[in-house]
């Protein structure tokens, strides 16, 4: 066959018309520049057979001519034109072979040809979408060519059949490529064939449907990739689909569906990962799911961000959140002390080289990091809380067994030993209210209470490490005092203030000038504002036991915030200012060594719990 471009250009230059119309155009000279189509021989025998129609055999004798004329006229009227031996064209051709000059047969054959071409036009209208109609049009072309290959109307019709045949073959080849998955997203394939058809025949329905099918297949591949979790490949297929038809709504809809698949997968992974976080052993699985979420999520995806935050929080806080307040149920009934979740982080522990009032025991300043948060009781343990422990266990604290402790004596203004004083007493030895911080307890008494809490709640209660205490005292600041530098702000806590007055009118000789908190002695817990992390009475009211053994400096101190403990040590660490501490002892880095059995009116304790 000739090249498709030449055939199509030729065919498009021609239009379907009757033999009379073609003849009138020739008379006016309007078709002088039209290139007539040519049918060339190819190696395709089916094409040769279609273009070389052989009429059915009709045998006539002279005596049968009148009857044959009637039968031909009847067949023409019924538009039975060429299929059988009793149809119009085979009969008219047989009549002309027997009587070449028969004018009636010639006129009848002309009318039959016109009718044949009209049938051909109807077939051509269907042929763009139906291969059977294309075959019918080609058969009619072969019949018309056999009748009069030089007739202008026949020549024009043959050109249109050639065009339709070429387009049909191109559509068929493109459809075969489509079925075989050769879409042509990168050139060639089904898409190139359909586009070639549309180039020569804009808007041709069959080719347009083919283009839409290519787009649909690309979209299907995108959705299959998305369902398999390969959203990068899905995006590639969608981008190919978007180039098939400009601004096609189907592609926009497909992007929404793929995004829906992505969102659904992210949500399912996050939900499963959150369930994993309910168990400490599930953190690894949750992190693996987060990695998958981050792989498929768009930048800034809020669900991915929330999942990442949950894992980060679980890594540092388990099932808790920084700043969260909670209490644990106790097997004996009731609940334990209110706890505050302290955020994980790092700080510079100890005093700087040039810090005023600092001693060698507070140095060297060193970096301590808490990779996981912890919970600290909001206040020091109260007399009421400690009473419950003593009553539940029958435990006899050190001062009770010993029969005395150190109290403040108002008459002399000194701290003195007094008999009959124990954990039930206040700073002066009088009975203590239930909401007062428990005093007159040794570090062993404090540890016994923490162990009882652990047994009652099933959680790891203990005394804070020295690092945990200072970290919580500073609460994110790094000044000389828990509040920063300079004078304490109003209502900071129970400190030795120049404006404080004892019941007998005494004043402190060494105090914060101009400061007064209204108390001489310990105050009820939580009577002053909490620090930034929601903890009360840190750095004031009572000094507190911590878990560490005493070391004369911080050389070789743990960097992870753990207690620096040596089994069997007798000297333990006390931290934090009390109601009777000098200003230099109110510094955030201040620490003191005390014998493990020591009890007095200035030292209490609080507990921490792992999370």
Coordinates of C-alpha atoms in Angstrom, one line a residue:
X1 CA 0.0 0.0 0.0
X2 CA 1.0 3.6 -0.4
X3 CA 2.2 5.5 2.7
X4 CA -0.7 6.4 5.0
X5 CA 0.0 10.1 4.9
X6 CA -0.4 10.2 1.1
X7 CA -3.5 8.1 1.2
X8 CA -5.1 10.1 3.8
X9 CA -4.3 13.4 2.2
X10 CA -5.7 12.1 -1.0
X11 CA -8.8 10.7 0.7
X12 CA -9.5 13.9 2.7
X13 CA -9.4 16.0 -0.4
X14 CA -12.3 14.0 -1.8
X15 CA -15.9 13.7 -0.6
X16 CA -18.6 11.2 -1.2
X17 CA -20.9 12.1 -4.1
X18 CA -23.1 10.6 -6.7
X19 CA -22.1 9.9 -10.3
X20 CA -24.2 12.9 -11.4
X21 CA -22.6 15.2 -8.8
X22 CA -19.1 14.2 -9.8
X23 CA -19.9 14.7 -13.5
X24 CA -21.3 18.2 -12.8
X25 CA -18.1 19.2 -10.8
X26 CA -16.0 18.0 -13.7
X27 CA -18.0 20.2 -16.0
X28 CA -17.3 23.3 -13.9
X29 CA -13.7 22.4 -13.4
X30 CA -13.9 22.4 -9.6
X31 CA -12.1 19.1 -9.2
X32 CA -9.2 19.7 -11.5
X33 CA -6.5 19.7 -8.8
X34 CA -7.8 16.6 -7.0
X35 CA -5.3 13.7 -7.0
X36 CA -7.2 10.5 -7.8
X37 CA -6.6 7.6 -5.4
X38 CA -4.8 4.5 -6.6
X39 CA -5.3 1.0 -5.3
X40 CA -1.9 -0.7 -5.3
X41 CA -1.1 -4.4 -5.0
X42 CA 0.3 -5.6 -1.7
X43 CA 1.2 -9.0 -0.3
X44 CA -2.1 -9.2 1.5
X45 CA -4.3 -11.7 -0.4
X46 CA -7.4 -10.8 1.6
X47 CA -7.1 -7.2 0.3
X48 CA -6.7 -8.5 -3.3
X49 CA -9.7 -10.7 -2.9
X50 CA -11.7 -7.8 -1.5
X51 CA -10.7 -5.4 -4.4
X52 CA -11.3 -8.0 -7.2
X53 CA -14.9 -8.9 -7.0
X54 CA -16.2 -11.7 -9.2
X55 CA -19.9 -11.5 -9.9
X56 CA -21.9 -14.7 -9.3
X57 CA -22.3 -16.8 -12.4
X58 CA -25.5 -16.1 -14.4
X59 CA -26.3 -18.2 -17.5
X60 CA -28.7 -16.6 -19.9
X61 CA -30.0 -17.3 -23.4
X62 CA -31.6 -14.8 -25.8
X63 CA -35.0 -16.3 -25.0
X64 CA -34.4 -15.5 -21.3
X65 CA -33.6 -11.8 -21.8
X66 CA -37.1 -10.4 -21.2
X67 CA -37.5 -12.4 -18.0
X68 CA -34.0 -11.4 -16.9
X69 CA -34.7 -7.7 -17.4
X70 CA -37.8 -8.0 -15.2
X71 CA -35.9 -9.9 -12.5
X72 CA -33.1 -7.3 -12.6
X73 CA -35.5 -4.4 -12.3
X74 CA -37.3 -6.2 -9.4
X75 CA -34.0 -6.8 -7.6
X76 CA -33.0 -3.2 -8.1
X77 CA -36.2 -2.0 -6.7
X78 CA -35.7 -4.2 -3.7
X79 CA -32.0 -3.1 -3.4
X80 CA -30.8 -6.6 -3.8
X81 CA -27.7 -5.5 -5.7
X82 CA -24.8 -7.9 -5.9
X83 CA -24.7 -10.8 -3.4
X84 CA -26.4 -13.5 -5.4
X85 CA -26.9 -14.6 -9.0
X86 CA -30.5 -13.3 -8.9
X87 CA -29.5 -9.8 -7.7
X88 CA -29.6 -6.7 -9.9
X89 CA -25.9 -6.1 -10.8
X90 CA -25.0 -9.7 -11.7
X91 CA -28.2 -9.9 -13.9
X92 CA -27.5 -6.5 -15.6
X93 CA -23.9 -7.6 -16.3
X94 CA -25.1 -10.9 -17.7
X95 CA -27.7 -9.1 -19.9
X96 CA -25.0 -6.7 -21.2
X97 CA -22.6 -9.6 -22.0
X98 CA -25.4 -11.2 -24.1
X99 CA -26.7 -7.9 -25.5
X100 CA -24.0 -5.2 -25.3
X101 CA -26.1 -2.5 -26.8
X102 CA -29.1 -3.0 -24.5
X103 CA -29.9 0.5 -23.3
X104 CA -32.1 -0.7 -20.6
X105 CA -29.5 -2.8 -19.1
X106 CA -27.0 0.0 -19.3
X107 CA -29.4 2.5 -17.6
X108 CA -30.3 -0.2 -15.0
X109 CA -26.6 -0.8 -14.3
X110 CA -26.1 2.9 -13.8
X111 CA -29.0 3.1 -11.3
X112 CA -27.7 0.0 -9.6
X113 CA -24.3 1.6 -9.3
X114 CA -25.8 4.7 -7.7
X115 CA -27.8 2.6 -5.3
X116 CA -24.6 0.6 -4.6
X117 CA -22.6 3.7 -3.8
X118 CA -25.4 4.9 -1.5
X119 CA -25.2 1.6 0.4
X120 CA -21.5 2.1 0.5
X121 CA -21.9 5.6 2.0
X122 CA -24.1 4.2 4.7
X123 CA -21.5 1.5 5.4
X124 CA -18.7 4.1 5.5
X125 CA -20.6 6.1 8.2
X126 CA -20.5 3.0 10.4
X127 CA -17.1 1.8 9.3
X128 CA -15.1 4.1 11.6
X129 CA -16.3 2.2 14.6
X130 CA -17.3 -1.2 13.2
X131 CA -15.0 -3.5 11.4
X132 CA -17.9 -5.4 9.8
X133 CA -19.1 -2.2 8.3
X134 CA -15.6 -1.5 7.0
X135 CA -15.5 -4.9 5.4
X136 CA -19.0 -4.2 3.8
X137 CA -17.7 -0.9 2.4
X138 CA -14.7 -2.6 1.0
X139 CA -16.8 -5.3 -0.6
X140 CA -19.0 -2.6 -2.2
X141 CA -15.9 -0.8 -3.4
X142 CA -14.8 -4.0 -5.2
X143 CA -18.2 -4.4 -6.8
X144 CA -18.2 -0.7 -7.9
X145 CA -14.7 -1.1 -9.3
X146 CA -15.8 -4.1 -11.2
X147 CA -18.7 -2.2 -12.7
X148 CA -16.8 1.0 -13.7
X149 CA -13.4 1.7 -12.3
X150 CA -13.1 5.0 -14.1
X151 CA -16.3 6.5 -12.9
X152 CA -15.6 9.7 -10.9
X153 CA -18.0 8.8 -8.2
X154 CA -16.5 5.3 -8.0
X155 CA -13.0 6.7 -7.8
X156 CA -14.0 9.1 -5.0
X157 CA -15.7 6.3 -3.1
X158 CA -12.6 4.1 -3.6
X159 CA -10.5 6.8 -2.0
X160 CA -12.8 7.1 1.0
X161 CA -12.8 3.3 1.4
X162 CA -9.0 3.4 1.2
X163 CA -9.0 6.0 3.9
X164 CA -11.4 4.1 6.2
X165 CA -9.5 0.9 5.6
X166 CA -6.2 2.5 6.5
X167 CA -7.7 4.1 9.6
X168 CA -9.4 0.9 10.5
X169 CA -6.2 -1.1 10.2
X170 CA -4.4 1.5 12.3
X171 CA -7.1 1.4 14.9
X172 CA -7.0 -2.4 15.0
X173 CA -3.2 -2.4 15.4
X174 CA -3.5 0.2 18.2
X175 CA -6.2 -1.8 19.9
X176 CA -4.0 -4.9 19.7
X177 CA -1.1 -3.0 21.2
X178 CA -3.5 -1.8 24.0
X179 CA -4.6 -5.4 24.7
X180 CA -0.9 -6.4 24.9
X181 CA -0.1 -3.6 27.3
X182 CA 2.0 -1.6 24.9
X183 CA 0.4 1.7 25.8
X184 CA 3.0 4.0 24.5
X185 CA 3.4 6.2 27.5
X186 CA 7.0 7.0 26.4
X187 CA 6.2 7.0 22.7
X188 CA 5.0 4.6 20.1
X189 CA 2.5 1.9 21.1
X190 CA -1.3 2.2 21.2
X191 CA -1.3 5.9 22.0
X192 CA 0.8 6.9 19.0
X193 CA -1.5 4.9 16.6
X194 CA -4.7 6.4 18.0
X195 CA -3.2 9.9 17.8
X196 CA -2.2 9.3 14.2
X197 CA -5.8 8.4 13.3
X198 CA -7.0 11.6 15.1
X199 CA -4.4 13.6 13.2
X200 CA -6.0 12.6 9.9
X201 CA -9.5 12.3 11.2
X202 CA -10.0 14.7 14.1
X203 CA -12.7 13.5 16.5
X204 CA -13.0 10.0 15.1
X205 CA -15.0 8.2 17.8
X206 CA -13.1 4.9 17.7
X207 CA -9.7 6.5 18.0
X208 CA -11.0 8.8 20.7
X209 CA -12.3 5.8 22.6
X210 CA -8.9 4.2 22.2
X211 CA -7.1 7.3 23.6
X212 CA -9.5 7.2 26.5
X213 CA -8.8 3.5 27.0
X214 CA -5.0 4.2 27.1
X215 CA -5.6 6.9 29.7
X216 CA -7.8 4.5 31.7
X217 CA -5.2 1.8 31.6
X218 CA -2.5 4.2 32.8
X219 CA -4.9 5.2 35.7
X220 CA -5.5 1.6 36.5
X221 CA -1.8 1.0 36.7
X222 CA -1.4 4.0 39.0
X223 CA -4.2 2.7 41.3
X224 CA -2.7 -0.8 41.3
X225 CA 0.7 0.6 42.3
X226 CA -1.0 2.7 45.0
X227 CA -2.8 -0.4 46.4
X228 CA 0.6 -2.1 46.5
X229 CA 2.0 0.8 48.5
X230 CA 4.2 2.1 45.7
X231 CA 3.0 5.7 45.5
X232 CA 6.1 6.9 43.6
X233 CA 5.3 4.6 40.7
X234 CA 1.6 5.6 41.0
X235 CA 2.6 9.2 40.6
X236 CA 4.6 8.3 37.5
X237 CA 1.7 6.5 35.9
X238 CA -0.7 9.4 36.8
X239 CA 1.8 11.9 35.2
X240 CA 1.7 9.8 32.0
X241 CA -2.1 9.7 32.1
X242 CA -2.2 13.5 32.5
X243 CA -0.3 13.9 29.2
X244 CA -2.8 11.8 27.2
X245 CA -5.6 14.3 27.3
X246 CA -5.1 17.8 28.5
X247 CA -6.9 18.7 31.7
X248 CA -8.9 15.5 31.7
X249 CA -11.2 15.3 34.7
X250 CA -10.6 11.5 34.9
X251 CA -7.0 12.1 35.9
X252 CA -7.9 14.6 38.5
X253 CA -10.4 12.1 39.9
X254 CA -7.8 9.4 39.8
X255 CA -5.4 11.6 41.8
X256 CA -8.0 12.0 44.4
X257 CA -8.5 8.2 44.5
X258 CA -4.8 7.6 44.8
X259 CA -4.6 10.2 47.5
X260 CA -7.5 8.5 49.2
X261 CA -5.6 5.2 49.1
X262 CA -2.5 6.9 50.5
X263 CA -4.5 8.6 53.3
X264 CA -6.2 5.3 54.1
X265 CA -2.9 3.4 54.3
X266 CA -1.3 6.1 56.4
X267 CA -4.3 6.1 58.8
X268 CA -4.2 2.3 59.0
X269 CA -0.4 2.3 59.7
X270 CA -0.8 5.0 62.3
X271 CA -3.7 3.2 64.0
X272 CA -1.7 -0.1 64.1
X273 CA 1.4 1.7 65.3
X274 CA -0.5 3.5 68.1
X275 CA -1.8 0.1 69.3
X276 CA 1.9 -1.1 69.3
X277 CA 2.8 1.7 71.6
X278 CA 0.5 0.3 74.3
X279 CA 3.4 -2.1 75.0
X280 CA 7.0 -1.1 75.6
X281 CA 8.0 -4.0 73.3
X282 CA 5.9 -2.5 70.5
X283 CA 8.0 0.5 70.1
X284 CA 10.2 -1.1 67.4
X285 CA 7.2 -2.2 65.4
X286 CA 5.7 1.3 65.7
X287 CA 8.9 2.8 64.4
X288 CA 8.9 0.5 61.4
X289 CA 5.4 1.6 60.6
X290 CA 6.4 5.2 61.0
X291 CA 9.2 4.7 58.5
X292 CA 6.6 3.3 56.0
X293 CA 4.3 6.3 56.7
X294 CA 7.1 8.8 56.1
X295 CA 8.0 7.0 52.9
X296 CA 4.5 7.3 51.4
X297 CA 3.3 10.5 53.0
X298 CA 3.3 13.9 51.3
X299 CA 5.5 16.5 53.0
X300 CA 3.7 18.1 55.9
X301 CA 1.1 15.3 56.2
X302 CA -0.6 16.0 59.6
X303 CA -1.4 12.3 60.3
X304 CA 2.3 11.4 59.8
X305 CA 3.4 14.3 62.0
X306 CA 1.0 13.2 64.7
X307 CA 2.3 9.6 64.5
X308 CA 5.9 10.8 64.6
X309 CA 5.0 12.9 67.7
X310 CA 3.3 9.9 69.4
X311 CA 6.3 7.7 68.8
X312 CA 8.7 10.4 70.1
X313 CA 6.5 10.8 73.2
X314 CA 6.3 7.1 73.7
X315 CA 10.1 6.8 73.4
X316 CA 10.6 9.4 76.1
X317 CA 7.4 9.1 78.2
X318 CA 5.7 5.7 77.5
X319 CA 2.0 6.2 77.7
X320 CA 2.4 9.6 79.4
X321 CA 2.9 13.2 78.2
X322 CA 5.2 15.9 79.5
X323 CA 3.5 18.0 82.1
X324 CA 0.8 15.4 82.7
X325 CA -0.4 14.9 86.3
X326 CA -1.6 11.5 87.5
X327 CA -2.0 9.2 90.5
X328 CA -1.6 5.5 90.7
X329 CA -4.2 3.2 92.3
X330 CA -3.0 1.3 95.4
X331 CA -3.9 -2.3 96.1
X332 CA -4.9 -1.3 99.7
X333 CA -7.4 1.2 98.3
X334 CA -7.1 4.9 97.5
X335 CA -4.4 6.4 95.3
X336 CA -0.8 7.4 95.7
X337 CA 0.7 10.9 95.6
X338 CA 0.0 13.2 92.7
X339 CA 2.8 12.9 90.2
X340 CA 4.0 15.2 87.4
X341 CA 5.7 14.0 84.3
X342 CA 9.0 15.8 83.9
X343 CA 10.1 16.4 80.3
X344 CA 13.2 14.6 79.0
X345 CA 16.2 16.7 78.1
X346 CA 19.6 17.8 79.2
X347 CA 21.2 20.4 81.5
X348 CA 24.5 21.6 82.9
X349 CA 24.6 20.1 86.5
X350 CA 26.6 21.7 89.2
X351 CA 28.1 25.2 89.8
X352 CA 30.3 27.1 87.4
X353 CA 33.9 27.9 88.2
X354 CA 33.1 31.5 89.0
X355 CA 29.8 31.0 90.8
X356 CA 29.6 33.0 94.0
X357 CA 29.3 30.9 97.1
X358 CA 30.0 27.6 95.3
X359 CA 32.1 24.9 96.9
X360 CA 34.4 22.3 95.4
X361 CA 31.8 19.6 96.1
X362 CA 29.5 21.2 93.5
X363 CA 32.1 21.0 90.7
X364 CA 33.0 20.4 88.0
X365 CA 29.8 21.4 86.2
X366 CA 29.0 18.6 83.8
X367 CA 26.5 17.7 81.2
X368 CA 23.7 15.3 82.1
X369 CA 21.1 14.0 79.6
X370 CA 17.8 12.3 80.3
X371 CA 16.8 10.3 77.3
X372 CA 13.5 9.5 79.0
X373 CA 11.2 11.6 81.1
X374 CA 10.2 10.6 84.6
X375 CA 7.5 11.4 87.1
X376 CA 8.1 13.4 90.3
X377 CA 5.6 13.9 93.1
X378 CA 4.1 17.4 92.9
X379 CA 5.0 18.1 96.5
X380 CA 7.1 16.7 99.3
X381 CA 5.5 13.7 100.9
X382 CA 3.1 14.9 103.6
X383 CA 2.5 13.8 107.2
X384 CA -0.9 12.4 106.1
X385 CA 0.6 10.3 103.3
X386 CA 3.3 9.0 105.5
X387 CA 0.8 8.1 108.3
X388 CA -1.0 5.9 105.9
X389 CA 2.2 4.0 105.2
X390 CA 3.0 3.6 108.9
X391 CA -0.5 2.4 109.7
X392 CA -0.6 0.0 106.8
X393 CA 2.8 -1.6 107.5
X394 CA 3.5 -1.0 111.2
X395 CA 6.9 0.5 110.2
X396 CA 8.7 2.3 113.0
X397 CA 10.8 5.2 111.6
X398 CA 14.2 6.0 113.0
X399 CA 13.2 8.9 115.2
X400 CA 10.3 6.9 116.7
X401 CA 12.7 4.1 117.6
X402 CA 15.3 6.5 118.8
X403 CA 12.9 8.6 120.8
X404 CA 14.2 12.0 119.7
X405 CA 15.0 14.3 116.8
X406 CA 16.3 17.8 116.0
X407 CA 13.8 20.7 116.3
X408 CA 13.9 24.5 116.2
X409 CA 13.8 26.0 119.7
X410 CA 12.0 29.3 119.7
X411 CA 13.4 30.4 123.1
X412 CA 17.1 30.1 122.1
X413 CA 16.7 30.5 118.4
X414 CA 18.8 27.3 117.9
X415 CA 18.2 23.8 116.6
X416 CA 18.2 21.4 119.6
X417 CA 17.6 17.7 120.2
X418 CA 14.2 17.0 121.8
X419 CA 12.7 13.8 123.1
X420 CA 9.3 12.5 121.9
X421 CA 9.7 14.0 118.4
X422 CA 9.2 11.9 115.3
X423 CA 7.6 12.0 111.8
X424 CA 4.3 13.2 113.4
X425 CA 5.9 16.4 114.7
X426 CA 6.4 19.8 113.0
X427 CA 9.6 21.9 112.9
X428 CA 9.2 22.9 116.6
X429 CA 8.2 19.4 117.9
X430 CA 4.5 20.2 118.1
X431 CA 2.0 17.8 116.4
X432 CA 2.0 18.4 112.7
X433 CA -1.0 18.9 110.4
X434 CA -1.7 16.2 107.8
X435 CA -0.9 18.7 104.9
X436 CA 2.5 19.6 106.3
X437 CA 5.7 18.0 104.7
X438 CA 6.8 15.1 106.8
X439 CA 10.0 15.9 108.8
X440 CA 12.2 14.0 111.2
X441 CA 12.7 11.0 108.8
X442 CA 16.0 9.4 107.8
X443 CA 16.9 8.5 104.2
X444 CA 16.0 4.9 105.1
X445 CA 12.6 6.0 106.3
X446 CA 12.1 7.7 103.0
X447 CA 13.2 4.7 101.0
X448 CA 10.9 2.4 103.0
X449 CA 7.9 4.6 102.0
X450 CA 9.0 4.5 98.3
X451 CA 9.3 0.7 98.4
X452 CA 5.8 0.5 99.9
X453 CA 4.4 2.7 97.2
X454 CA 6.0 0.5 94.6
X455 CA 4.5 -2.7 96.1
X456 CA 1.0 -1.0 96.4
X457 CA 1.0 0.4 92.8
X458 CA 3.1 -2.1 90.9
X459 CA 5.3 0.8 89.6
X460 CA 8.9 1.8 90.3
X461 CA 8.7 4.4 93.0
X462 CA 12.0 5.5 94.6
X463 CA 13.9 8.6 95.8
X464 CA 15.0 10.9 93.1
X465 CA 18.6 10.9 92.0
X466 CA 20.6 14.1 92.7
X467 CA 20.6 14.9 89.0
X468 CA 16.8 14.4 88.7
X469 CA 16.4 16.7 91.7
X470 CA 18.6 19.5 90.3
X471 CA 17.2 19.1 86.8
X472 CA 13.7 19.6 88.3
X473 CA 14.7 22.5 90.5
X474 CA 16.1 24.3 87.6
X475 CA 13.1 23.4 85.3
X476 CA 14.9 24.6 82.2
X477 CA 16.7 27.6 83.7
X478 CA 20.5 27.8 84.3
X479 CA 20.8 30.6 86.8
X480 CA 22.4 30.7 90.2
X481 CA 19.0 30.1 92.0
X482 CA 16.0 28.1 90.9
X483 CA 14.3 31.3 89.8
X484 CA 17.3 32.6 87.9
X485 CA 19.6 35.3 89.4
X486 CA 19.1 38.1 92.0
X487 CA 16.4 38.3 94.6
X488 CA 13.6 35.7 94.7
X489 CA 10.4 36.9 93.1
X490 CA 7.4 37.4 95.3
X491 CA 5.6 34.2 96.3
X492 CA 8.4 32.0 95.1
X493 CA 8.5 29.8 98.1
X494 CA 9.3 29.4 101.8
X495 CA 12.8 30.9 102.1
X496 CA 14.6 32.8 104.8
X497 CA 13.5 36.3 104.1
X498 CA 14.5 39.5 105.8
X499 CA 10.8 40.3 106.4
X500 CA 10.0 36.9 108.1
X501 CA 9.4 37.1 111.9
X502 CA 9.3 34.2 114.4
X503 CA 6.5 33.9 117.0
X504 CA 8.7 35.7 119.5
X505 CA 9.8 38.4 117.1
X506 CA 13.1 37.0 115.9
X507 CA 14.5 37.8 112.5
X508 CA 17.0 36.0 110.4
X509 CA 20.6 37.2 110.5
X510 CA 21.4 35.9 107.1
X511 CA 18.4 36.2 104.7
X512 CA 17.1 37.5 101.4
X513 CA 16.8 41.2 102.1
X514 CA 13.3 42.5 101.6
X515 CA 11.7 39.1 101.0
X516 CA 9.0 37.7 103.2
X517 CA 6.8 34.6 102.8
X518 CA 4.8 34.8 106.0
X519 CA 6.2 31.6 107.5
X520 CA 8.7 30.8 110.2
X521 CA 9.1 27.1 109.9
X522 CA 7.7 24.7 107.3
X523 CA 4.6 25.7 105.4
X524 CA 1.8 23.4 104.2
X525 CA 2.7 21.8 100.9
X526 CA 1.7 23.5 97.7
X527 CA 1.1 26.8 99.5
X528 CA 3.4 28.6 97.0
X529 CA 3.2 28.7 93.2
X530 CA 4.6 25.8 91.2
X531 CA 7.6 26.0 89.1
X532 CA 7.5 25.8 85.2
X533 CA 7.1 22.0 85.4
X534 CA 4.2 22.1 87.9
X535 CA 6.3 21.1 90.9
X536 CA 5.8 22.8 94.3
X537 CA 8.3 23.5 97.1
X538 CA 11.4 22.7 95.1
X539 CA 14.1 25.0 96.3
X540 CA 12.2 26.1 99.4
X541 CA 10.1 24.9 102.4
X542 CA 12.1 21.7 103.2
X543 CA 15.4 20.3 102.1
X544 CA 15.1 16.8 100.7
X545 CA 16.8 13.4 100.7
X546 CA 18.0 12.0 97.4
X547 CA 19.2 8.6 96.5
X548 CA 22.9 9.4 95.9
X549 CA 25.8 8.6 98.2
X550 CA 28.0 11.6 99.0
X551 CA 31.0 12.2 96.8
X552 CA 33.3 15.1 97.4
X553 CA 33.1 16.3 93.8
X554 CA 31.3 15.4 90.5
X555 CA 34.4 13.8 88.9
X556 CA 33.3 10.6 87.2
X557 CA 29.6 11.3 88.0
X558 CA 27.0 9.6 85.8
X559 CA 26.1 11.5 82.7
X560 CA 22.7 9.8 82.3
X561 CA 21.0 11.2 85.4
X562 CA 21.2 8.0 87.4
X563 CA 21.8 8.0 91.1
X564 CA 25.5 7.7 92.0
X565 CA 25.2 5.1 94.7
X566 CA 27.8 2.9 96.4
X567 CA 26.3 0.0 98.4
X568 CA 27.0 0.4 102.1
X569 CA 27.7 4.1 102.1
X570 CA 26.7 6.0 105.2
X571 CA 26.9 9.6 104.0
X572 CA 24.0 10.6 101.7
X573 CA 23.1 13.7 99.8
X574 CA 20.6 16.4 100.8
X575 CA 19.4 18.9 98.2
X576 CA 17.4 22.0 98.1
X577 CA 16.8 25.0 100.4
X578 CA 14.5 24.8 103.4
X579 CA 12.6 27.4 105.4
X580 CA 15.8 27.8 107.5
X581 CA 18.5 27.8 104.9
X582 CA 21.0 30.7 104.3
X583 CA 20.7 32.3 100.8
X584 CA 23.9 30.6 99.7
X585 CA 22.1 27.3 100.4
X586 CA 19.2 28.3 98.2
X587 CA 21.4 28.0 95.1
X588 CA 20.2 25.4 92.5
X589 CA 23.6 23.7 92.7
X590 CA 23.9 23.5 96.5
X591 CA 24.3 20.1 98.1
X592 CA 25.1 18.8 101.5
X593 CA 26.4 15.6 103.1
X594 CA 24.3 14.0 105.9
X595 CA 24.5 10.8 107.8
X596 CA 21.9 8.2 106.7
X597 CA 20.4 8.1 110.1
X598 CA 20.1 11.9 110.5
X599 CA 16.6 13.3 111.2
X600 CA 15.7 17.0 111.8
X601 CA 13.1 19.7 111.3
X602 CA 14.4 20.9 107.9
X603 CA 14.7 17.7 105.8
X604 CA 11.9 15.8 104.2
X605 CA 11.7 14.0 100.8
X606 CA 9.6 13.4 97.7
X607 CA 9.4 10.4 95.3
X608 CA 9.9 9.8 91.6
X609 CA 8.5 7.0 89.4
X610 CA 9.7 5.6 86.2
X611 CA 7.4 5.9 83.1

